[in-house]
């Protein structure tokens, strides 16, 4: 605490990102980065943008990347908003659509709804913007029960697949939530950060759209916003690029917040990278399929060693072992040079979230896990 902080900052409980080690070389399975590099065309486009044009501000409307996204995703450019990573897009969306006055009623006070176990940035944004919220417990099987979100509220947000469980709902299960909330002009945000890893991977010729994406329903549900990132499927976590797709009024709401904050959150390199990434989708579909194949190979091997694995539709798996605490597993893996993610809280304290790496990285992880829990070597 510092006397220099105003009451808003004193009350904040900021998000803690996964460790980005500087000193030692780890097998990094802790922040859901893609282990495969971006394709050469994307790197070349970013390098080309790193020229004398940097003298000039970037296009505040982000038109070229938005057009490239719109074409891949089968929507209009006016239905696309681009930002500095999907975290920023989410922060703007919380500011634009939730909290006091949600649904166009200045006296509205109903809470925003999201799961008790979900992306831990959501309560942080709610804290930042003073948004009352209510968490809805996941079922015993760690799934989201969509019916729980068909109640009067100040809006709804959850990821699909959910994080950190990795469990996905079908698009058809979520639509009734959008329908219900739409009757009161409440906004439903579905964070599709990991959507491309559901089913058998992205649909050919349709960007990074996974099998359960809600993007095809954008025209039908003007109160529904989907949020997307280039950090996972597009191997561009270091570029900071994300976007949202929704009706024009929702996109305009996001622009109003952005233009009250920073007119140029997407720099020239990121704009070039986004546009080029949209041209590289066959490569990305292939790497997503590789990651899905690795995930499906690893999960049964872990179960053979006594781990419980939740059914993942994402580029990570959420696992626990009956004889070790999450903290013990985390520390023992770290000692062996493997970083994973662990949250020491409530129902998930004994779980680890393990990002899917290359096959070689996952073999090393399996060996370490086996040493820690059984002292044997994987065949
Ligand atoms: N949503 C979810 C569910 C995530 O797990 C993440 C990654 N931490 C993000 C959004 C943010 O991704 P980025 O800001 O890299 O686009």
Short mmCIF file of C-alpha atoms and ligand atoms in Angstrom, two decimals:
data_model
loop_
_atom_site.label_atom_id
_atom_site.label_comp_id
_atom_site.label_asym_id
_atom_site.label_seq_id
_atom_site.Cartn_x
_atom_site.Cartn_y
_atom_site.Cartn_z
CA UNK A 1 0.00 0.00 0.00
CA UNK A 2 1.17 3.47 -0.78
CA UNK A 3 -0.28 6.82 0.18
CA UNK A 4 0.27 7.84 -3.45
CA UNK A 5 -2.41 5.41 -4.59
CA UNK A 6 -5.99 6.56 -4.94
CA UNK A 7 -8.79 4.47 -3.50
CA UNK A 8 -9.36 2.71 -6.85
CA UNK A 9 -5.77 1.48 -6.98
CA UNK A 10 -5.74 0.55 -3.27
CA UNK A 11 -8.70 -1.77 -3.91
CA UNK A 12 -7.23 -3.51 -6.99
CA UNK A 13 -6.32 -7.19 -6.89
CA UNK A 14 -4.33 -7.47 -10.14
CA UNK A 15 -3.97 -10.55 -12.33
CA UNK A 16 -0.71 -12.48 -12.05
CA UNK A 17 0.53 -13.65 -15.45
CA UNK A 18 2.39 -16.95 -15.82
CA UNK A 19 6.15 -16.77 -15.34
CA UNK A 20 8.32 -15.74 -18.33
CA UNK A 21 11.72 -16.99 -17.15
CA UNK A 22 14.81 -14.90 -17.96
CA UNK A 23 17.62 -16.81 -16.30
CA UNK A 24 17.15 -20.51 -16.87
CA UNK A 25 15.94 -22.57 -19.82
CA UNK A 26 12.66 -24.27 -19.01
CA UNK A 27 10.25 -26.42 -20.95
CA UNK A 28 7.52 -23.82 -20.91
CA UNK A 29 4.09 -25.36 -20.50
CA UNK A 30 2.66 -22.57 -18.33
CA UNK A 31 1.09 -19.87 -20.51
CA UNK A 32 -0.61 -21.76 -23.36
CA UNK A 33 1.76 -20.37 -25.95
CA UNK A 34 1.97 -22.24 -29.24
CA UNK A 35 5.17 -24.33 -29.46
CA UNK A 36 5.27 -23.97 -33.26
CA UNK A 37 6.63 -20.79 -34.87
CA UNK A 38 4.49 -18.41 -36.93
CA UNK A 39 4.81 -19.13 -40.68
CA UNK A 40 7.62 -17.30 -42.57
CA UNK A 41 5.12 -15.06 -44.42
CA UNK A 42 3.89 -13.59 -41.14
CA UNK A 43 7.39 -12.91 -39.84
CA UNK A 44 8.35 -11.32 -43.18
CA UNK A 45 5.28 -9.05 -43.11
CA UNK A 46 6.15 -7.86 -39.58
CA UNK A 47 9.79 -7.30 -40.58
CA UNK A 48 8.68 -5.27 -43.57
CA UNK A 49 6.51 -3.11 -41.33
CA UNK A 50 9.56 -2.44 -39.11
CA UNK A 51 10.85 0.22 -41.49
CA UNK A 52 10.78 3.95 -41.92
CA UNK A 53 6.96 3.89 -41.85
CA UNK A 54 7.28 3.63 -38.06
CA UNK A 55 7.65 7.42 -38.14
CA UNK A 56 3.90 7.54 -38.69
CA UNK A 57 1.07 6.57 -36.38
CA UNK A 58 -0.77 3.38 -37.35
CA UNK A 59 -4.26 3.44 -38.86
CA UNK A 60 -6.53 4.15 -35.84
CA UNK A 61 -9.34 2.20 -37.53
CA UNK A 62 -7.18 -0.89 -38.13
CA UNK A 63 -9.00 -1.26 -41.42
CA UNK A 64 -6.70 -3.68 -43.29
CA UNK A 65 -6.47 -6.24 -40.48
CA UNK A 66 -10.20 -5.95 -39.84
CA UNK A 67 -10.94 -6.57 -43.52
CA UNK A 68 -8.65 -9.62 -43.50
CA UNK A 69 -10.34 -10.97 -40.35
CA UNK A 70 -13.82 -10.29 -41.76
CA UNK A 71 -13.05 -12.19 -44.94
CA UNK A 72 -11.75 -15.26 -43.08
CA UNK A 73 -14.55 -15.32 -40.55
CA UNK A 74 -17.42 -14.59 -42.94
CA UNK A 75 -18.51 -11.32 -41.29
CA UNK A 76 -18.41 -7.62 -42.24
CA UNK A 77 -15.42 -5.39 -41.28
CA UNK A 78 -17.87 -3.29 -39.22
CA UNK A 79 -18.46 -6.37 -37.08
CA UNK A 80 -14.76 -6.63 -36.14
CA UNK A 81 -12.80 -4.77 -33.44
CA UNK A 82 -9.02 -5.24 -33.12
CA UNK A 83 -7.01 -4.62 -29.97
CA UNK A 84 -3.67 -5.05 -28.21
CA UNK A 85 -4.23 -8.70 -27.30
CA UNK A 86 -7.60 -10.08 -26.36
CA UNK A 87 -6.94 -9.03 -22.76
CA UNK A 88 -7.28 -5.43 -23.88
CA UNK A 89 -10.37 -6.24 -25.95
CA UNK A 90 -11.89 -7.85 -22.83
CA UNK A 91 -10.98 -4.86 -20.66
CA UNK A 92 -12.70 -2.53 -23.15
CA UNK A 93 -15.73 -4.84 -23.34
CA UNK A 94 -16.14 -4.87 -19.55
CA UNK A 95 -15.96 -1.07 -19.56
CA UNK A 96 -18.43 -0.76 -22.45
CA UNK A 97 -21.16 -3.29 -21.63
CA UNK A 98 -21.19 -4.26 -17.95
CA UNK A 99 -21.79 -2.45 -14.67
CA UNK A 100 -23.99 0.52 -13.87
CA UNK A 101 -26.52 1.21 -16.60
CA UNK A 102 -26.05 -2.14 -18.40
CA UNK A 103 -28.89 -2.79 -20.83
CA UNK A 104 -29.55 0.91 -21.36
CA UNK A 105 -31.16 1.36 -17.93
CA UNK A 106 -29.25 3.87 -15.77
CA UNK A 107 -30.65 2.38 -12.57
CA UNK A 108 -29.68 -1.20 -13.46
CA UNK A 109 -27.74 -2.88 -10.65
CA UNK A 110 -27.96 -6.62 -11.45
CA UNK A 111 -24.61 -8.43 -11.29
CA UNK A 112 -22.54 -9.67 -14.19
CA UNK A 113 -22.45 -13.49 -14.21
CA UNK A 114 -19.43 -15.72 -14.82
CA UNK A 115 -18.27 -19.15 -13.58
CA UNK A 116 -16.51 -19.54 -10.22
CA UNK A 117 -13.70 -21.37 -12.02
CA UNK A 118 -12.76 -19.48 -15.16
CA UNK A 119 -10.24 -17.04 -16.62
CA UNK A 120 -9.01 -15.26 -13.52
CA UNK A 121 -8.76 -11.92 -15.31
CA UNK A 122 -12.58 -11.49 -15.31
CA UNK A 123 -12.91 -10.53 -11.62
CA UNK A 124 -9.90 -8.23 -12.05
CA UNK A 125 -11.60 -6.25 -14.84
CA UNK A 126 -14.78 -6.18 -12.75
CA UNK A 127 -12.73 -4.69 -9.90
CA UNK A 128 -11.07 -2.16 -12.17
CA UNK A 129 -14.37 -0.84 -13.55
CA UNK A 130 -16.46 -1.25 -10.34
CA UNK A 131 -18.75 -3.85 -11.87
CA UNK A 132 -20.84 -5.92 -9.43
CA UNK A 133 -20.57 -9.61 -10.30
CA UNK A 134 -21.79 -13.00 -9.14
CA UNK A 135 -19.91 -16.23 -9.76
CA UNK A 136 -21.87 -19.35 -10.70
CA UNK A 137 -20.32 -22.66 -9.53
CA UNK A 138 -19.30 -25.15 -12.17
CA UNK A 139 -21.06 -28.54 -11.86
CA UNK A 140 -19.37 -31.41 -10.03
CA UNK A 141 -17.82 -32.45 -13.35
CA UNK A 142 -16.31 -28.98 -13.76
CA UNK A 143 -18.67 -28.09 -16.62
CA UNK A 144 -20.60 -24.85 -17.17
CA UNK A 145 -24.37 -25.43 -16.84
CA UNK A 146 -25.78 -22.96 -19.40
CA UNK A 147 -29.24 -22.90 -17.80
CA UNK A 148 -27.72 -21.14 -14.77
CA UNK A 149 -27.08 -18.15 -17.03
CA UNK A 150 -30.70 -17.82 -18.13
CA UNK A 151 -31.62 -15.49 -15.28
CA UNK A 152 -31.92 -11.71 -15.14
CA UNK A 153 -28.42 -10.27 -14.88
CA UNK A 154 -26.09 -7.44 -15.77
CA UNK A 155 -24.61 -9.56 -18.57
CA UNK A 156 -22.73 -12.84 -18.96
CA UNK A 157 -19.17 -13.79 -19.83
CA UNK A 158 -17.37 -17.13 -20.06
CA UNK A 159 -14.78 -18.72 -22.29
CA UNK A 160 -15.63 -21.60 -24.60
CA UNK A 161 -13.74 -23.87 -24.07
CA UNK A 162 -13.60 -22.73 -20.45
CA UNK A 163 -10.22 -21.99 -18.90
CA UNK A 164 -8.45 -23.50 -17.05
CA UNK A 165 -10.63 -26.64 -17.27
CA UNK A 166 -10.46 -26.91 -21.09
CA UNK A 167 -14.04 -28.21 -21.21
CA UNK A 168 -16.17 -26.93 -24.13
CA UNK A 169 -19.90 -26.44 -24.51
CA UNK A 170 -21.65 -26.94 -27.83
CA UNK A 171 -22.56 -23.71 -29.63
CA UNK A 172 -26.21 -24.80 -29.49
CA UNK A 173 -26.06 -24.95 -25.69
CA UNK A 174 -24.92 -21.32 -25.45
CA UNK A 175 -27.39 -19.75 -27.89
CA UNK A 176 -30.36 -19.92 -25.46
CA UNK A 177 -28.27 -17.84 -23.02
CA UNK A 178 -27.73 -15.17 -25.69
CA UNK A 179 -31.43 -15.35 -26.53
CA UNK A 180 -32.52 -14.92 -22.89
CA UNK A 181 -30.11 -12.09 -22.08
CA UNK A 182 -30.95 -10.36 -25.37
CA UNK A 183 -34.54 -9.85 -24.23
CA UNK A 184 -33.20 -7.37 -21.62
CA UNK A 185 -30.50 -5.97 -23.90
CA UNK A 186 -27.82 -7.63 -21.80
CA UNK A 187 -24.56 -8.51 -23.50
CA UNK A 188 -23.21 -12.05 -23.59
CA UNK A 189 -19.48 -12.39 -24.25
CA UNK A 190 -18.03 -15.73 -25.28
CA UNK A 191 -14.25 -15.72 -25.06
CA UNK A 192 -13.09 -18.08 -27.82
CA UNK A 193 -9.37 -17.83 -27.01
CA UNK A 194 -9.06 -21.62 -27.29
CA UNK A 195 -11.92 -22.24 -29.74
CA UNK A 196 -9.69 -23.51 -32.55
CA UNK A 197 -8.69 -26.56 -30.52
CA UNK A 198 -12.24 -27.92 -30.17
CA UNK A 199 -13.34 -30.88 -32.29
CA UNK A 200 -10.85 -31.75 -34.99
CA UNK A 201 -9.47 -28.21 -35.33
CA UNK A 202 -10.29 -25.10 -37.37
CA UNK A 203 -12.72 -25.47 -40.25
CA UNK A 204 -10.93 -25.31 -43.62
CA UNK A 205 -11.02 -21.84 -45.18
CA UNK A 206 -12.70 -20.27 -42.13
CA UNK A 207 -9.93 -18.52 -40.22
CA UNK A 208 -9.34 -20.09 -36.83
CA UNK A 209 -13.00 -20.95 -36.37
CA UNK A 210 -13.39 -24.07 -34.27
CA UNK A 211 -16.32 -26.44 -34.51
CA UNK A 212 -18.29 -24.77 -31.70
CA UNK A 213 -17.60 -21.13 -32.56
CA UNK A 214 -20.50 -18.73 -32.22
CA UNK A 215 -19.22 -16.42 -34.96
CA UNK A 216 -21.67 -17.87 -37.56
CA UNK A 217 -24.51 -16.61 -35.30
CA UNK A 218 -23.25 -13.02 -35.15
CA UNK A 219 -26.08 -11.64 -37.30
CA UNK A 220 -28.75 -13.51 -35.37
CA UNK A 221 -27.70 -12.35 -31.86
CA UNK A 222 -26.85 -8.63 -31.86
CA UNK A 223 -26.17 -8.78 -28.08
CA UNK A 224 -23.48 -11.47 -28.43
CA UNK A 225 -19.77 -10.70 -28.71
CA UNK A 226 -17.10 -13.32 -29.36
CA UNK A 227 -13.51 -12.56 -28.39
CA UNK A 228 -10.51 -14.05 -30.20
CA UNK A 229 -6.74 -14.01 -29.88
CA UNK A 230 -3.76 -14.51 -32.16
CA UNK A 231 -1.68 -15.61 -29.17
CA UNK A 232 -2.60 -19.30 -29.28
CA UNK A 233 -3.60 -20.62 -32.71
CA UNK A 234 -1.57 -18.02 -34.63
CA UNK A 235 1.64 -18.40 -32.53
CA UNK A 236 1.80 -14.61 -32.01
CA UNK A 237 1.59 -14.14 -28.23
CA UNK A 238 4.57 -11.78 -28.47
CA UNK A 239 2.84 -9.49 -30.97
CA UNK A 240 -0.16 -8.71 -28.73
CA UNK A 241 -3.08 -9.01 -31.10
CA UNK A 242 -6.68 -9.92 -30.40
CA UNK A 243 -10.08 -9.08 -31.78
CA UNK A 244 -13.81 -9.25 -31.16
CA UNK A 245 -16.67 -10.04 -33.50
CA UNK A 246 -20.19 -8.76 -32.87
CA UNK A 247 -22.97 -6.52 -34.14
CA UNK A 248 -22.06 -2.99 -35.27
CA UNK A 249 -23.48 -1.34 -32.10
CA UNK A 250 -21.27 -3.58 -29.93
CA UNK A 251 -18.20 -2.76 -32.04
CA UNK A 252 -19.02 0.93 -31.83
CA UNK A 253 -19.25 0.63 -28.03
CA UNK A 254 -15.75 -0.85 -27.97
CA UNK A 255 -14.45 1.95 -30.23
CA UNK A 256 -15.91 4.56 -27.86
CA UNK A 257 -13.97 3.07 -24.95
CA UNK A 258 -10.77 2.70 -26.99
CA UNK A 259 -10.97 6.27 -28.21
CA UNK A 260 -11.34 7.44 -24.63
CA UNK A 261 -8.17 5.58 -23.68
CA UNK A 262 -5.64 5.16 -26.53
CA UNK A 263 -6.40 5.79 -30.20
CA UNK A 264 -3.64 3.45 -31.41
CA UNK A 265 -3.53 0.27 -29.35
CA UNK A 266 -2.65 -1.87 -32.40
CA UNK A 267 0.75 -0.74 -33.68
CA UNK A 268 2.04 -0.95 -37.25
CA UNK A 269 3.84 -4.26 -36.68
CA UNK A 270 0.77 -5.86 -35.16
CA UNK A 271 -1.51 -4.58 -37.94
CA UNK A 272 0.81 -6.10 -40.55
CA UNK A 273 1.08 -9.33 -38.55
CA UNK A 274 -2.67 -9.73 -38.15
CA UNK A 275 -3.33 -9.24 -41.86
CA UNK A 276 -0.57 -11.70 -42.79
CA UNK A 277 -1.74 -14.25 -40.22
CA UNK A 278 -5.18 -14.27 -41.82
CA UNK A 279 -3.47 -15.32 -45.07
CA UNK A 280 -1.65 -18.15 -43.28
CA UNK A 281 -4.65 -20.04 -41.98
CA UNK A 282 -3.94 -23.41 -43.74
CA UNK A 283 -0.59 -23.56 -41.89
CA UNK A 284 -2.29 -22.68 -38.62
CA UNK A 285 -5.02 -25.27 -39.16
CA UNK A 286 -2.24 -27.83 -39.56
CA UNK A 287 -0.40 -26.80 -36.35
CA UNK A 288 -3.71 -26.80 -34.43
CA UNK A 289 -4.37 -30.35 -35.65
CA UNK A 290 -0.86 -31.36 -34.56
CA UNK A 291 -1.46 -29.92 -31.08
CA UNK A 292 -4.81 -31.72 -30.84
CA UNK A 293 -3.12 -35.01 -31.84
CA UNK A 294 -0.43 -34.49 -29.17
CA UNK A 295 -3.08 -33.70 -26.53
CA UNK A 296 -5.03 -36.84 -27.41
CA UNK A 297 -1.84 -38.95 -27.23
CA UNK A 298 -0.74 -37.56 -23.86
CA UNK A 299 -4.02 -37.62 -21.91
CA UNK A 300 -4.48 -41.45 -21.90
CA UNK A 301 -0.79 -41.94 -20.97
CA UNK A 302 -1.28 -39.66 -17.96
CA UNK A 303 -4.43 -41.54 -16.96
CA UNK A 304 -2.46 -44.80 -17.10
CA UNK A 305 -0.18 -43.32 -14.45
CA UNK A 306 -3.09 -42.50 -12.17
CA UNK A 307 -3.70 -38.88 -13.17
CA UNK A 308 -7.21 -37.59 -13.61
CA UNK A 309 -7.55 -35.50 -16.79
CA UNK A 310 -10.55 -33.32 -17.57
CA UNK A 311 -11.76 -33.72 -21.19
CA UNK A 312 -9.93 -30.89 -22.95
CA UNK A 313 -10.97 -29.07 -26.12
CA UNK A 314 -8.10 -26.58 -25.70
CA UNK A 315 -4.30 -26.42 -26.15
CA UNK A 316 -3.79 -27.41 -22.50
CA UNK A 317 -4.90 -30.14 -20.13
CA UNK A 318 -6.09 -29.79 -16.56
CA UNK A 319 -4.87 -32.70 -14.44
CA UNK A 320 -4.50 -33.92 -10.86
CA UNK A 321 -2.98 -36.93 -9.12
CA UNK A 322 -4.66 -38.61 -6.12
CA UNK A 323 -1.41 -38.90 -4.13
CA UNK A 324 0.19 -35.50 -4.69
CA UNK A 325 -0.99 -31.99 -4.04
CA UNK A 326 -0.98 -29.48 -6.86
CA UNK A 327 1.70 -27.48 -5.06
CA UNK A 328 3.96 -30.57 -4.72
CA UNK A 329 3.59 -31.49 -8.39
CA UNK A 330 4.20 -27.91 -9.48
CA UNK A 331 7.38 -27.60 -7.39
CA UNK A 332 8.75 -31.01 -8.41
CA UNK A 333 8.20 -30.26 -12.11
CA UNK A 334 9.84 -26.85 -11.76
CA UNK A 335 12.87 -28.47 -10.16
CA UNK A 336 13.13 -30.67 -13.24
CA UNK A 337 13.00 -27.65 -15.54
CA UNK A 338 9.33 -27.84 -16.49
CA UNK A 339 7.01 -24.90 -15.91
CA UNK A 340 3.26 -25.47 -15.63
CA UNK A 341 0.47 -23.38 -14.09
CA UNK A 342 -1.00 -23.92 -10.63
CA UNK A 343 -3.61 -21.93 -8.68
CA UNK A 344 -3.64 -22.50 -4.96
CA UNK A 345 -7.34 -22.00 -4.51
CA UNK A 346 -10.48 -23.94 -3.62
CA UNK A 347 -11.63 -26.79 -5.79
CA UNK A 348 -8.72 -26.48 -8.23
CA UNK A 349 -5.85 -26.36 -5.72
CA UNK A 350 -4.73 -29.88 -6.62
CA UNK A 351 -4.91 -29.37 -10.37
CA UNK A 352 -2.17 -28.33 -12.75
CA UNK A 353 -2.79 -26.71 -16.10
CA UNK A 354 -0.31 -28.08 -18.59
CA UNK A 355 -0.02 -26.37 -21.99
CA UNK A 356 0.44 -28.73 -24.92
CA UNK A 357 3.96 -28.39 -26.31
CA UNK A 358 5.72 -30.29 -29.08
CA UNK A 359 5.73 -34.07 -28.91
CA UNK A 360 9.33 -34.00 -27.66
CA UNK A 361 8.47 -31.50 -24.89
CA UNK A 362 5.46 -33.55 -23.84
CA UNK A 363 7.58 -36.71 -23.68
CA UNK A 364 9.92 -34.92 -21.28
CA UNK A 365 6.95 -33.76 -19.25
CA UNK A 366 5.62 -37.33 -19.11
CA UNK A 367 8.97 -38.66 -17.97
CA UNK A 368 9.20 -36.05 -15.22
CA UNK A 369 5.60 -36.69 -14.13
CA UNK A 370 6.29 -40.39 -13.98
CA UNK A 371 9.45 -39.90 -11.95
CA UNK A 372 7.59 -37.68 -9.52
CA UNK A 373 4.62 -39.99 -9.02
CA UNK A 374 6.12 -43.46 -9.56
CA UNK A 375 9.87 -43.26 -10.05
CA UNK A 376 9.83 -45.11 -13.34
CA UNK A 377 10.70 -44.11 -16.88
CA UNK A 378 8.22 -43.83 -19.71
CA UNK A 379 8.77 -46.38 -22.42
N1 LIG B 1 -8.93 -15.23 -22.65
C1 LIG B 1 -8.53 -16.38 -22.07
C2 LIG B 1 -9.54 -17.36 -21.63
C3 LIG B 1 -7.15 -16.61 -21.90
O1 LIG B 1 -6.74 -17.73 -21.29
C4 LIG B 1 -6.21 -15.66 -22.35
C5 LIG B 1 -4.73 -15.91 -22.21
N2 LIG B 1 -4.20 -15.72 -20.95
C6 LIG B 1 -6.69 -14.49 -22.91
C7 LIG B 1 -8.05 -14.31 -23.07
C8 LIG B 1 -5.77 -13.36 -23.32
O2 LIG B 1 -5.00 -13.63 -24.43
P1 LIG B 1 -4.21 -12.49 -25.18
O3 LIG B 1 -4.29 -11.23 -24.38
O4 LIG B 1 -2.83 -13.01 -25.31
O5 LIG B 1 -4.90 -12.33 -26.51
#
